[in-house]
XYZ file of C-alpha atoms in Angstrom:
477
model
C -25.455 -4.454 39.754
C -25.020 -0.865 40.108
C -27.683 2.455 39.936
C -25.977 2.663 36.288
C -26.647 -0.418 34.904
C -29.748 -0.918 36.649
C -31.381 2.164 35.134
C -29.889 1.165 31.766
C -31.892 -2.484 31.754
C -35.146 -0.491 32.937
C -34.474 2.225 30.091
C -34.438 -1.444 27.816
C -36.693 -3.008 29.009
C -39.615 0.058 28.446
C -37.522 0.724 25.352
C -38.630 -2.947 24.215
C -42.425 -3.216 24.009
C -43.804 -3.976 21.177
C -47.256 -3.513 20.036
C -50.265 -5.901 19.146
C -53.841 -6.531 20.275
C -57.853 -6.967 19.665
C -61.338 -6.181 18.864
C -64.778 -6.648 21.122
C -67.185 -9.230 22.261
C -69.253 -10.338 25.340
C -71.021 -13.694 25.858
C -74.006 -13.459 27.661
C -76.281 -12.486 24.183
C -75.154 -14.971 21.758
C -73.893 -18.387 21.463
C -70.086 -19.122 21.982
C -69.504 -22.130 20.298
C -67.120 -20.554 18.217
C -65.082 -20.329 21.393
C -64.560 -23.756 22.335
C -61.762 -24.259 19.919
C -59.870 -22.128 22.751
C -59.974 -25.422 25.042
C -57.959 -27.567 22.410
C -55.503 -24.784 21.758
C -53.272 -25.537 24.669
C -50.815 -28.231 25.438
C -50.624 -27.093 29.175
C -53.513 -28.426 31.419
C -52.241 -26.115 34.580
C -52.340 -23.263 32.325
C -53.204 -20.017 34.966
C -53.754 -16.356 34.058
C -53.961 -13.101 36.184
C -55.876 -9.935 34.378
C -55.214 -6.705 36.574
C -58.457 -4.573 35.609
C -57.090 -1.322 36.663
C -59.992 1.847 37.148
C -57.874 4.515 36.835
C -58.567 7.773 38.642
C -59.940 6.391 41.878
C -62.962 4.358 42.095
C -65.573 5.748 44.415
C -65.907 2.347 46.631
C -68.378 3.718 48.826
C -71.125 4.402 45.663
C -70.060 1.031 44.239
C -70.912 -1.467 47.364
C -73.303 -0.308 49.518
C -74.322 -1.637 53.187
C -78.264 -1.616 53.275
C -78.837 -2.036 56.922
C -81.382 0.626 58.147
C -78.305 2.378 60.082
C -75.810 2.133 57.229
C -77.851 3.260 54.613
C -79.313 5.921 56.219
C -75.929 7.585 57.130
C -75.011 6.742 53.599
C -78.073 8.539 51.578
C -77.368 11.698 54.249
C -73.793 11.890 53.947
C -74.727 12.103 50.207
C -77.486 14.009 50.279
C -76.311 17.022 48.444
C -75.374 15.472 45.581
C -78.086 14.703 43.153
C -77.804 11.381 41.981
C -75.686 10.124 44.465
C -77.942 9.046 47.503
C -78.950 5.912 45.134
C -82.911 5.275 46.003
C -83.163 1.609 48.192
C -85.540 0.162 45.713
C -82.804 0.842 42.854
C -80.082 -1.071 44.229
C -79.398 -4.358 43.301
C -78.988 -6.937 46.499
C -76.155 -9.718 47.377
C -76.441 -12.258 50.402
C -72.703 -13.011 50.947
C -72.526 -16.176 52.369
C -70.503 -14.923 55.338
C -72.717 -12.549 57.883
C -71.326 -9.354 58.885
C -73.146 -8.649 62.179
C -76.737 -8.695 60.415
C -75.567 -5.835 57.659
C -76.951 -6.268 54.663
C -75.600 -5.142 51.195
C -76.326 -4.552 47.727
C -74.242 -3.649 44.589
C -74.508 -0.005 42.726
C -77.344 -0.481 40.122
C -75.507 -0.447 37.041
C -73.447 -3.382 38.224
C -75.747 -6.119 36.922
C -73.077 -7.724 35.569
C -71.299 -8.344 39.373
C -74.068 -9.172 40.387
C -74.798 -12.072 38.508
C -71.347 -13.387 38.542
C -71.552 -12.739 42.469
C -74.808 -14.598 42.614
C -73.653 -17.585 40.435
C -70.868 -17.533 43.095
C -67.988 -16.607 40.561
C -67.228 -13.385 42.238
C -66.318 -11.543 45.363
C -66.159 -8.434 47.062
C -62.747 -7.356 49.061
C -64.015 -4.400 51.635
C -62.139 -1.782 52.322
C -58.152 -2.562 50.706
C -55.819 -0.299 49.512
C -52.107 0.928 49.852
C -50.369 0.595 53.352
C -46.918 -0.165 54.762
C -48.238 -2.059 57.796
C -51.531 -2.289 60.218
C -52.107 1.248 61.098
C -55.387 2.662 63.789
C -56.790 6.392 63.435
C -54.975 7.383 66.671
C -51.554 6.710 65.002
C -52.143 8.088 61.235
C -54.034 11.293 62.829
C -50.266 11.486 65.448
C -48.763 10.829 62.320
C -46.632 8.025 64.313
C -46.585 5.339 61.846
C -44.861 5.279 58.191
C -47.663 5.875 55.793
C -47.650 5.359 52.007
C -45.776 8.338 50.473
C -48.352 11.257 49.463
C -51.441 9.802 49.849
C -54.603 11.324 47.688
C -51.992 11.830 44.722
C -53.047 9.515 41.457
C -49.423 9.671 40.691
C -48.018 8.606 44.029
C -50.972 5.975 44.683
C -51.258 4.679 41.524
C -47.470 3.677 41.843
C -48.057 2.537 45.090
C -50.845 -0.470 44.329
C -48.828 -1.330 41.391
C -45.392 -1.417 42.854
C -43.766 -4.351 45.225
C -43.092 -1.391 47.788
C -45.041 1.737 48.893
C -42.511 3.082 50.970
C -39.814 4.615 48.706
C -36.652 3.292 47.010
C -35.880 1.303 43.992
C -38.715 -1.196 44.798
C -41.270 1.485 43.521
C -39.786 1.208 39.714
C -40.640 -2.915 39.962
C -44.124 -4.035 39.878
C -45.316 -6.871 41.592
C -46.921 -8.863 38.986
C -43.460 -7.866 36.627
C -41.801 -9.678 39.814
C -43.992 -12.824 39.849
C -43.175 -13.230 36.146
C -40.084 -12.651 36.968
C -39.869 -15.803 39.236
C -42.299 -17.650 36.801
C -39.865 -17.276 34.698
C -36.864 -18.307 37.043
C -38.771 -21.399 37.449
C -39.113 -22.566 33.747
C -43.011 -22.513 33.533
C -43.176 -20.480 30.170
C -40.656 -21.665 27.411
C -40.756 -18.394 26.171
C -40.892 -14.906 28.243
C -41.643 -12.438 25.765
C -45.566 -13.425 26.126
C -45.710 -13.600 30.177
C -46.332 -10.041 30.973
C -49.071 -8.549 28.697
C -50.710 -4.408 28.514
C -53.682 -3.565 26.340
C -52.970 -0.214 28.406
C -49.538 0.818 27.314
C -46.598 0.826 29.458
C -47.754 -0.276 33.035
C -45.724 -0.682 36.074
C -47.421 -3.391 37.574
C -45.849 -5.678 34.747
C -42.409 -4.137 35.168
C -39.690 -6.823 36.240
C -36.101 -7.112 36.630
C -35.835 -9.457 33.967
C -39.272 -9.993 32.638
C -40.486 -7.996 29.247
C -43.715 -6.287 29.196
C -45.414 -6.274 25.315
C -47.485 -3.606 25.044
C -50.733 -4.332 22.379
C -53.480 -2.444 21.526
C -56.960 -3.077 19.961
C -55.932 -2.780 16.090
C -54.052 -5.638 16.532
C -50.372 -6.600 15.911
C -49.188 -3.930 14.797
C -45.666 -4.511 12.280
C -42.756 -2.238 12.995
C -42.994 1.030 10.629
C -41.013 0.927 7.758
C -40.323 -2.866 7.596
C -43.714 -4.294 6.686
C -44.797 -1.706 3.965
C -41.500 0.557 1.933
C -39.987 3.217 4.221
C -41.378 6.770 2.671
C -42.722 4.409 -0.285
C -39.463 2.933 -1.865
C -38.142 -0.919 -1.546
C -34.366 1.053 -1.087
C -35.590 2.856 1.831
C -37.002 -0.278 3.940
C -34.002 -2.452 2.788
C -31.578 0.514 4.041
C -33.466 0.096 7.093
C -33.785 -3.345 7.428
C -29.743 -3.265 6.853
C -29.071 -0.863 9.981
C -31.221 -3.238 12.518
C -29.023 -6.582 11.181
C -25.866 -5.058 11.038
C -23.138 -6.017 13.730
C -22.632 -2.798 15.593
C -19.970 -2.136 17.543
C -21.506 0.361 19.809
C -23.130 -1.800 22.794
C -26.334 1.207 23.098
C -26.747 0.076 19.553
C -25.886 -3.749 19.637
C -28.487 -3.522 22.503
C -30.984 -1.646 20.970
C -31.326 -4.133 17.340
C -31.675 -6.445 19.945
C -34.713 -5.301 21.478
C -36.366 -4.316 18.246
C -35.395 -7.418 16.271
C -37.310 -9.108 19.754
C -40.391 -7.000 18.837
C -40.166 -7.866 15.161
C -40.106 -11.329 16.108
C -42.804 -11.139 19.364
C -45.235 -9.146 16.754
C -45.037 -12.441 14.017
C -45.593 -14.395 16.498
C -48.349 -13.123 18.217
C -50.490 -12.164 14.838
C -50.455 -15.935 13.729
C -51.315 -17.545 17.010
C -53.739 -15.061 18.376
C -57.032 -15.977 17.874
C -59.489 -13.863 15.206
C -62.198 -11.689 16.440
C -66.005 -12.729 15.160
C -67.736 -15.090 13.910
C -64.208 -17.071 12.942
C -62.358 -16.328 16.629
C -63.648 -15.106 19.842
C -67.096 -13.290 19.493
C -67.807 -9.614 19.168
C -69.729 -8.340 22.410
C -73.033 -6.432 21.820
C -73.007 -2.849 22.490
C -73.759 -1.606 26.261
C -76.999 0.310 27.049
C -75.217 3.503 27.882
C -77.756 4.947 31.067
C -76.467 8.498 30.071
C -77.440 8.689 26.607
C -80.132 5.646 26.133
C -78.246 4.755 23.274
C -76.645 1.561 22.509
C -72.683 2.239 22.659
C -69.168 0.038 22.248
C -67.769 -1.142 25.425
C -63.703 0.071 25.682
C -63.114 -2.672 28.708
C -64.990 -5.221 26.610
C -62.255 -4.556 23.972
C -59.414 -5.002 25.624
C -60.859 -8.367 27.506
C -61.737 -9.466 24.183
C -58.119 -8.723 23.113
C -56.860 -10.746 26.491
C -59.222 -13.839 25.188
C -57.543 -13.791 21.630
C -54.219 -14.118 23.510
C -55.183 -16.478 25.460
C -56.734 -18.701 23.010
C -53.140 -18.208 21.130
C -51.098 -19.706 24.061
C -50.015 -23.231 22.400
C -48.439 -21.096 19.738
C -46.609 -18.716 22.483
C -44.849 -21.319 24.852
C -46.918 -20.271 27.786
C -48.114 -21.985 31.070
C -48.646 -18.569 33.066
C -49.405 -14.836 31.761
C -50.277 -11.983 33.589
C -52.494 -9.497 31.535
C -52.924 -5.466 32.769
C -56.438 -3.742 31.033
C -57.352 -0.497 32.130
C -60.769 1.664 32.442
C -60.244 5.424 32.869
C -62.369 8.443 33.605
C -62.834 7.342 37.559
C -61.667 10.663 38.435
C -65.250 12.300 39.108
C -65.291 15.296 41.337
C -67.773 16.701 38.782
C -70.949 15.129 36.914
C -70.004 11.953 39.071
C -73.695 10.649 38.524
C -74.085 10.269 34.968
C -69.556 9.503 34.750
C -70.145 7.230 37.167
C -72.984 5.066 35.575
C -71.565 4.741 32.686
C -68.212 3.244 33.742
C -69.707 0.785 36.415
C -72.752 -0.456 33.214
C -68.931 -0.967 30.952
C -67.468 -3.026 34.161
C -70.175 -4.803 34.939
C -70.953 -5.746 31.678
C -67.246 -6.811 30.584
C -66.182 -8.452 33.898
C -69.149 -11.175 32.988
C -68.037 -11.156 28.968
C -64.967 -11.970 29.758
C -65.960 -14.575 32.346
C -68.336 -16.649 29.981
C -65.777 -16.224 27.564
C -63.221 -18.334 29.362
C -66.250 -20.606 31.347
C -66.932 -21.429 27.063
C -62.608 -22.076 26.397
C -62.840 -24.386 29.069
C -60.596 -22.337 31.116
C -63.404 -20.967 33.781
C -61.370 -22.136 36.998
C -57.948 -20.741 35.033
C -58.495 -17.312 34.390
C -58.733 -14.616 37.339
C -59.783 -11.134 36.977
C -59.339 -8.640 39.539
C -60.003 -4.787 40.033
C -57.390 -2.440 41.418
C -57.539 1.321 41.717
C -55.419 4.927 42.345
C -57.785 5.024 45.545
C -61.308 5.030 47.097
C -63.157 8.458 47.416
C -64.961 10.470 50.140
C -67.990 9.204 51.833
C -69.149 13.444 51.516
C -69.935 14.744 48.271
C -68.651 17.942 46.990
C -72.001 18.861 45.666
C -71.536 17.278 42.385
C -68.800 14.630 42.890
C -66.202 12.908 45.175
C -63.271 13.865 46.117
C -59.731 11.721 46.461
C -59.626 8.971 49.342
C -57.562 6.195 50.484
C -59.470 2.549 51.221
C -62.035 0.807 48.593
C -63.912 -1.925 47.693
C -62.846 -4.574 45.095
C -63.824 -7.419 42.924
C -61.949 -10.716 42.310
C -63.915 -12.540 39.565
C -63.197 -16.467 37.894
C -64.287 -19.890 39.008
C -61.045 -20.308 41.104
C -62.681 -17.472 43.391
C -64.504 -18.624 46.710
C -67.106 -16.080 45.502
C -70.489 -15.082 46.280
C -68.775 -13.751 49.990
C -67.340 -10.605 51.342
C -63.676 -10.949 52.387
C -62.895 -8.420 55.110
C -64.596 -6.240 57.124
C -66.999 -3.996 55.697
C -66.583 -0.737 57.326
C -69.263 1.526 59.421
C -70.601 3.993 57.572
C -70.926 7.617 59.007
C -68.848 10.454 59.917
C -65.871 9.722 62.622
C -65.688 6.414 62.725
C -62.848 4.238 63.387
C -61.847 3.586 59.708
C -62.600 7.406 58.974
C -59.583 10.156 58.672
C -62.230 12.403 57.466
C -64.880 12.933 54.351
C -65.433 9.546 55.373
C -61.949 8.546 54.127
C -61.289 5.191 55.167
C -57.979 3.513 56.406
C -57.622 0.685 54.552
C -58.200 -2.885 56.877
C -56.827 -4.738 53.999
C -53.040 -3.917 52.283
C -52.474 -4.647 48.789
C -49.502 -6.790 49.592
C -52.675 -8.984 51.266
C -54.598 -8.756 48.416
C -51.337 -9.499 45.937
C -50.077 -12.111 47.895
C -53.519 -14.518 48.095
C -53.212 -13.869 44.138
C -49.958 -14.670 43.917
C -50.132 -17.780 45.657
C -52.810 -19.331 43.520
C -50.673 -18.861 40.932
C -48.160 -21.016 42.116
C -45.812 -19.473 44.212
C -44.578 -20.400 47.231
C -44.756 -18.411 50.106
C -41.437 -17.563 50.279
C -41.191 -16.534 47.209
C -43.961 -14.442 47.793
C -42.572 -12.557 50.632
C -39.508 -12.062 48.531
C -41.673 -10.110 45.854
C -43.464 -8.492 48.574
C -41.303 -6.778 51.334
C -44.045 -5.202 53.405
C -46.345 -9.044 53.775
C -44.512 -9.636 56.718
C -45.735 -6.916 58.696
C -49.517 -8.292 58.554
C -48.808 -11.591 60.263
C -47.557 -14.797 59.752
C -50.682 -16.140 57.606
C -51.776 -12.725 55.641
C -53.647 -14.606 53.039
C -57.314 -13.251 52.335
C -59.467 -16.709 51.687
C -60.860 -15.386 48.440
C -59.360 -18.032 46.161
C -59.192 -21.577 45.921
């Protein structure tokens, strides 16, 4: 295939996604009876799931799990010291015992994470320390030489971004193919889903983690499915108008741009009546509405957007038997991480809306039956500086991460947690940390739990080779 046509299929396949989606809910206040009807609703008992929960803008890792230890914390509080809010009081932190020591550190989660840390202590979650983007091992000696390849422009939300969502992070046409796009691909390839158009699934827009060389993202948003202008009510008010148009996107065209493109929006005509009459309803009828979140800001009781979009996920879900699915791969996003300013109050807020939906969404599927099924994991542009800026962060590189879902060997910290301080080993400066973990790591343990081999898994991710011959990270099943 050459540059041409490639760029062609990609401008088709963006060109295709249609879009749908959901309401809100969250378990932990109410009963979910109403959700057990999800459990009957399939006719596939290996029926497996991947949600990306992406925080875009760069989540500050360092403010979000802390190590407690007299030493760490006390180089944490003073490296933060100038930035009110930030230095988190001891007594205010909310404690995990992973069940794996690190060298008698202690730890405890941010305290608007009570969510996490439930689902951590009920052993249905876990922390990865210190992952993000890299093309292979790398020590401070050779980044500070600059003697090793290095993800391209690190610190950019643009570059990075593309980089943790992409099956490469060093340049070339692997950048414009995400890597869960590429394990639906092969899911695909393989025959588990009868029907492809519901594999690869945004609540976020266009995403290119779920962008594949032959998979189709559908893009869906909280109102719903949402009908294709001018087709489900008249075009500009008149019957003539919509049957004009409904003439032009049946017609045999000669033109193969055209014959191409009443292909892809007769698929998202088709996708979108599908998808409204198997998704399940939100409320009372469907999957439940979440309360509202305390917001710590305001002291007033607020909607949850993550909580939305999970609820959305958990309508689709509960759908599958009428989509021809086995796997799906879901991509939700949180933004506003971006918090060089005001990062206090910005920052409490999103964690109390992540903690909270992370455990919605889990009791939600525990209640379908689908507990062990379902994983949800974080992902992020990058981590931020260890040193405030007064009033905020500013960009970094390594971060910590959840993995959440019963399949999880949770309640444990995978990786090494860094040491905290100024000019340590893992520390470029600001308190920057080289990643220990790659993303390819972290992508690769997830792909493999759902079901591909590892070959296959190298395939879809060029750089795994370069961290050994057994790269896989423990943290699931």
């Amino acid at each position: 295939m050459n540059k041409f046509e490639r760029s062609r299929r990609q401008f088709l396949r963006t060109a295709s996604m249609a879009s749908m989606a959901g309401l809100y809910a969250s378990p932990f206040l109410m009963e979910l009876n109403s959700v057990a009807a999800m459990a009957q609703s399939s006719g596939a008992s290996d029926y497996r799931a991947l949600v990306c929960v992406f925080l875009q803008g760069g989540n500050d890792g360092h403010g979000t799990v802390i190590a407690t230890d007299p030493d760490s914390y006390a180089a944490f509080t003073q490296a933060r010291s100038g930035a009110p809010g930030l230095a988190y009081p001891l007594s205010q932190l909310l404690p995990i015992i992973p069940k794996t020591t690190q060298s008698g550190r202690t730890f405890a989660l941010n305290p608007y994470l009570g969510g996490v840390q439930n689902l951590f202590n009920a052993g249905r979650a876990a922390v990865v320390a210190n992952l993000g983007t890299l093309i292979a091992p790398v020590t401070k000696a050779q980044v500070m030489s600059s003697s090793v390849p290095l993800p391209a422009s690190l610190y950019s939300h643009f570059d990075q971004t593309a980089a943790w969502q992409a099956i490469a992070s060093n340049g070339g046409s692997a950048e414009h193919i995400g890597w869960g796009g590429s394990v639906a691909d092969l899911v695909e390839s393989m025959g588990m889903n009868s029907n492809s158009m519901f594999t690869c699934i945004s609540t976020a827009g266009i995403a290119l983690f779920l962008s594949g060389q032959s998979s189709f993202q559908l893009n869906v948003t909280s109102a719903g499915p949402i009908p294709i202008g001018g087709l489900a009510q008249p075009l500009f008010g008149q019957s003539a108008g919509t049957n004009a148009l409904s003439s032009i996107l049946t017609a045999d065209e000669a033109n193969l741009f055209a014959k191409e493109y009443e292909v892809v929006v007769n698929r998202s005509q088709q996708a979108q009546e599908q998808l409204s009459t198997s998704m399940l309803p939100a409320g009372a009828t469907g999957i439940p509405n979440p309360p509202q979140y305390l917001d710590p800001t305001t002291n007033k009781l607020t909607d949850n957007p993550l909580a939305t979009s999970l609820q959305t996920v958990a309508r689709i879900i509960g759908g599958r038997s009428g989509l021809g699915v086995n796997r799906q791969i879901f991509y939700v996003q949180l933004g506003s991480f971006d918090t060089h300013n005001n990062q206090a109050q910005l920052h409490a807020t999103l964690l109390t809306q992540l903690g909270q939906a992370l455990e919605y969404f889990d009791g939600l599927m525990i209640s379908a039956g689908l507990g062990s099924q379902v994983t949800a994991f974080t992902a992020s542009d990058f981590g931020r500086t260890l040193t405030s800026n007064s009033n905020g962060t500013d960009h970094g590189w390594g971060s910590h991460h959840f993995v959440v879902g019963g399949a999880v060997q949770g309640q444990d910290i995978y990786g090494q947690y860094p040491v905290v301080g100024a000019n340590q080993a893992n520390d470029v400066g600001a308190g920057r940390l080289i990643p220990a973990i790659s993303v390819d790591e972290y992508a690769g343990t997830l792909a493999r739990w759902f079901g591909l081999s590892d070959g296959q898994i190298r395939q879809i991710l060029p750089n795994l080779g370069n961290f050994g011959s057994s790269p896989y990270l423990g943290f699931m099943g």
